[in-house]
Each structure stands twice: as C-alpha cells, then as structure tokens.
Amino acid sequence: MSSVESYEKPIPVPDPDSAPFWAGCRESRLLIQHCEDCGHNQFPPSNLCAHCGAGGLSWKQASGAGKVFSWIVVRHPVPKPVYAQDVPYVVALVELAEGVRMPSNIIGCSPEDVVADMPVKVTFKQVTDEVVLPLFEPA
Amino acid sequence: MGSARKSAYALKDKYAIVGIGTTDYSANSGRTVRALAIEASANAIADAGLKPADIDGIVSYNFNDSAPAIAVATGLEIPNAGYAVDFLAGGNAANLIVLSAVAAIEAGLADTVVCYRAMNGRSGFRLGGGREFRALGPTQFTAPFGWITYPQAMAMWCRRYQVEYGLTPEQLGNVAVTLRENAVLNPRAMQRKPMSMDDYLASRMIVDPFRLYDICLETDGACAVVVTTAERAKDMKQKPVYIMGGAYGGGPQQGDDLFDCIRWPDHSKNYSHYIAEDLWRSAGIGPGDVDVAEIYDCFTYSILMQLEGLGFCGLGESGSYIADGHIRRDGKLPVNTHGGLLSEGYIHGFNHVIEAVEQLRGQSGPRQVADAEIALTTAGAMTCGSAMILRR
Ligand SMILES: [Zn+2]
Ligand SMILES: [Zn+2]
C-alpha cells in the first residue's frame, strides 16, 4: 500500500456532503443518497434532494451493478509523469442500477472491449492509507 | 426543449457593436495579459473613432488567468467606469459579456462599454492542461479517476453522441478540414498550412474519440469590442453592427462547475438545445435567415451538436449535413470563416465575435462571404452557453 506522499494522482478531499460516500468506500460499500420523502436517488451528494428539495437525505448502499453510459480512452497522459504508466486507460460514466451516474475507471478488460451499455460491477481499490476508490469491471 | 425565459429579450436592434480590436495571436506573446488586454481594447476604441475618455464601462470573463477589468480601465485611463465587471466563466460567457454590456447601458450604468478577453493561453495558464491536484468539490468525483483535462471532459460528450447517432472519424475530420480551408485565407490565423483528410486521420489519438486535430489551438492574444446604443452608433466611424438578439442558458442540471456534467440528462445534446427557442425569438428570425455562423469550436464535435441544437439540421444529421458541404465558405451556412478556435486561434471564443463583425462590415478579404447581412455567434460546448444574432 502506498502512502499519501508517494501517490501522485489527485486525491479526493471529502467535504460535509460527501464524507459518508468516501467512508463507505473504505468499507467496500458504494453509498448513494436517498430521499425518504420522494424516493429520489442522488449522486453526487448534495445537502438537498434535487428532485423535491427535501433536506435530511439518508444514505443507502447501491447494488454495485451498472452499465457504461459513455466512456473515453485516455491515450495522451496529462500530466505526463503521473499517468505515463497508465495509458491507455478508460474513464466511464457508469449508470448504476439505482439510476444515478458515477464517473470511474473500467478495469479488467482491454479499452477496445468497452461498449455502450456494457454491464459492469463495482470493485474497490485502496490507493492510500486513507483513500479507497470505487472502480468498475465487466460484470 | 422549450423556452427557458418568462420574458423575451426586448432590445432588438437597439444596441450595436461599433468597434473591434485584436492583438496578434501567437504561442508566446512575451507580454503580460494586461498589456494584451489594453492593446486589443485600445484598438477597438480607435476602430470606433473614439477615445478612452468616451468609454465608461468595461467587462470581461476569465478563469483567474487574465487582467481584471479595473486594471484595463486603469491602463487605458478610462476616467470613471460606471460598470466594471469580471465574469468568472469559460467560453460560455463569450457572448454573455456583450449582452451584459447591453443590459448595463439599458440600465443606465454606462453609455459605451468595452468587452474583452485576453489570455496567454499557451505561454501562461493552459486551460487544456491539468487541474487542481487536490480533488476538492466537484473534482473529487472526477479527477481521482484521471478525468482531468477539458479534452477528456468533452470526449465523454462526443462518445455519447456517437452512441446515440453514430459518428465516423471522417465526419469529425470534415469539420477540421473545412475550418482549415478558411484559416488558409486568414492572415490572423495561427494555422494556415492546408490540412487534408489524410492529415486529420493521421494525427495522433489524444483521448478517444479525439485526435490532435479535433482539439483547438492554445493561444496567446486578446480581442475586444465596443458596444453602445444604436442611436449613438449612427454618428460613429464604422458602419454599426446591430445586436438583433441573444440568449444564455443551458437547462436545469448545469452542474457544480464547467467540467461537471454528471447529472446532465443527455450528453448527445448540449446547451444549444436549451437556448434555441429564446435565441431565434429574440431576433425574430430562424436558422434559414443566417448568412454566416461563427460557432464555438473548442473541439470539432461541438459544431455538430450546435448545428442540431439550434435547428440547422435534425438530430443526428449534422455529420451528413457537414459532409454535404453546407458549412463550407460557398455552402448554405458558412461556418467559422476565420478558421475558428481550431485553426485561427483560441481567444476563448471571443474571436468569433470579431469575425462576425468583420464579415458583416464586408472587411474579411478573400474569406468574405458575399453579401453577408445576418451573422450568428455562439459560445459554449457543454451544459451552458450563450449566443447572439448580429446584423449589418
Ligand atoms: Zn421526488
Ligand atoms: Zn426528494
């Protein structure tokens, strides 16, 4: 496991709205917000329900299943020293079964094998002592 | 998508652009952004036949990469600006600042306003490069996955369009090649070497589905225009270019910053779908009335989405519309007659306003569109943007 000092990629900084999400990732749980008033599921997190305006949203564990809504294949690394070893890599907007979208990486297959609506499932990767990222692989 | 506004733009033809100015466009100006902003603004004021003492408003937009309006007002020795505003915004504001100048004059805050964008976009702060490495706020859900640059952001939109409607590399290439044909005729353009489809297809993949030539140029330079009332414009040095109408917007889920598109409903359609009705209604014309269009082209795909969003062709039809030659200089809708952000240079979309004014004045030399009376300018590629209709 690498320390924060040697991990050179951007590190998510939790804030009051997002802290439960990142804490969930550390327990291998993919959490999204849920509005008890109207049933709306929400990601990214916010202080209010974007659908009905209610506050006091709860968190629920998503199934981890989703499909690829859109994706890119990064071939030119930016910044170069940080991503040179990773290209080509896939960034996708994953549409979760619960209806929200989440940016992530698709791992466990060749970039050429990614297609629209491809079923994927979450997997968790610890990148520093503090940070676990939710990634997706073919289901 | 329906009208976003309860009331319509009510200032048709009541305001005009009376002066334009630029600096050279280069990869390394060797000058401060402040100096570039002052030069372009001074050129615009002189072009209008005015003096800095005649200016009482100044407005710009930036990403903390420019000289603020008060610095430029100070440098120009504008005696007392009653309106001096900096929008913290991207290319989406390139037309909004002109509309805001109109609003400021209408409100009585100023009489004659300079609007500018200045940047050392290649030698200084590079918008296409990396962002903040501590992933705060909306970037905490994007940057940790290596989704960092604007080319990477917009490739996601282009891919979704491809999924929805189909899109070939050649259909993107037609945009790059057509715009380069225009730049070849433009002494201001940074890229004037002819480009073939083979050149386009051979350019290296940066981020699928974008090749190098799908991505605009990084540029040092500045552009400025002077806006005043149509009444005052009558007595000025240049033939006025009237602001027929305009619109700004992008629907309900524009995100937490310009990169954020996670909640956007349909990435095969951008802001243009949301402002089309307000835009055409404001000017009282339709797409068929436009003689020349300067369409925001930070990337090739954004022209396709805006042609569809603004109603020049149907959904999914822009690839074949372009392949049929309609956006060429001799086509029914000449687009980006200066070469665009892809081949003239990237002054964050403000250079589109300059080109539209030159076309309407008949000052575009070998790239002039014959008898151009009405021009469209647009600004934006993702969730929000602005547009104007100008006429001579
Ligand atoms: Zn609801
Ligand atoms: Zn709700």
Coordinates of C-alpha atoms and ligand atoms in Angstrom, one line a residue, chain A residues 35 38 40 49 51-52 54, ligand 2:
Chain A
C35 CA -34.7 10.9 -0.3
C38 CA -39.9 11.3 -2.7
H40 CA -35.2 10.0 -5.4
C49 CA -32.8 16.5 -2.8
H51 CA -35.9 16.4 -7.2
C52 CA -38.2 17.6 -4.4
A54 CA -36.2 18.0 0.9
Ligands
ZN2 ZN -36.8 14.2 -2.8

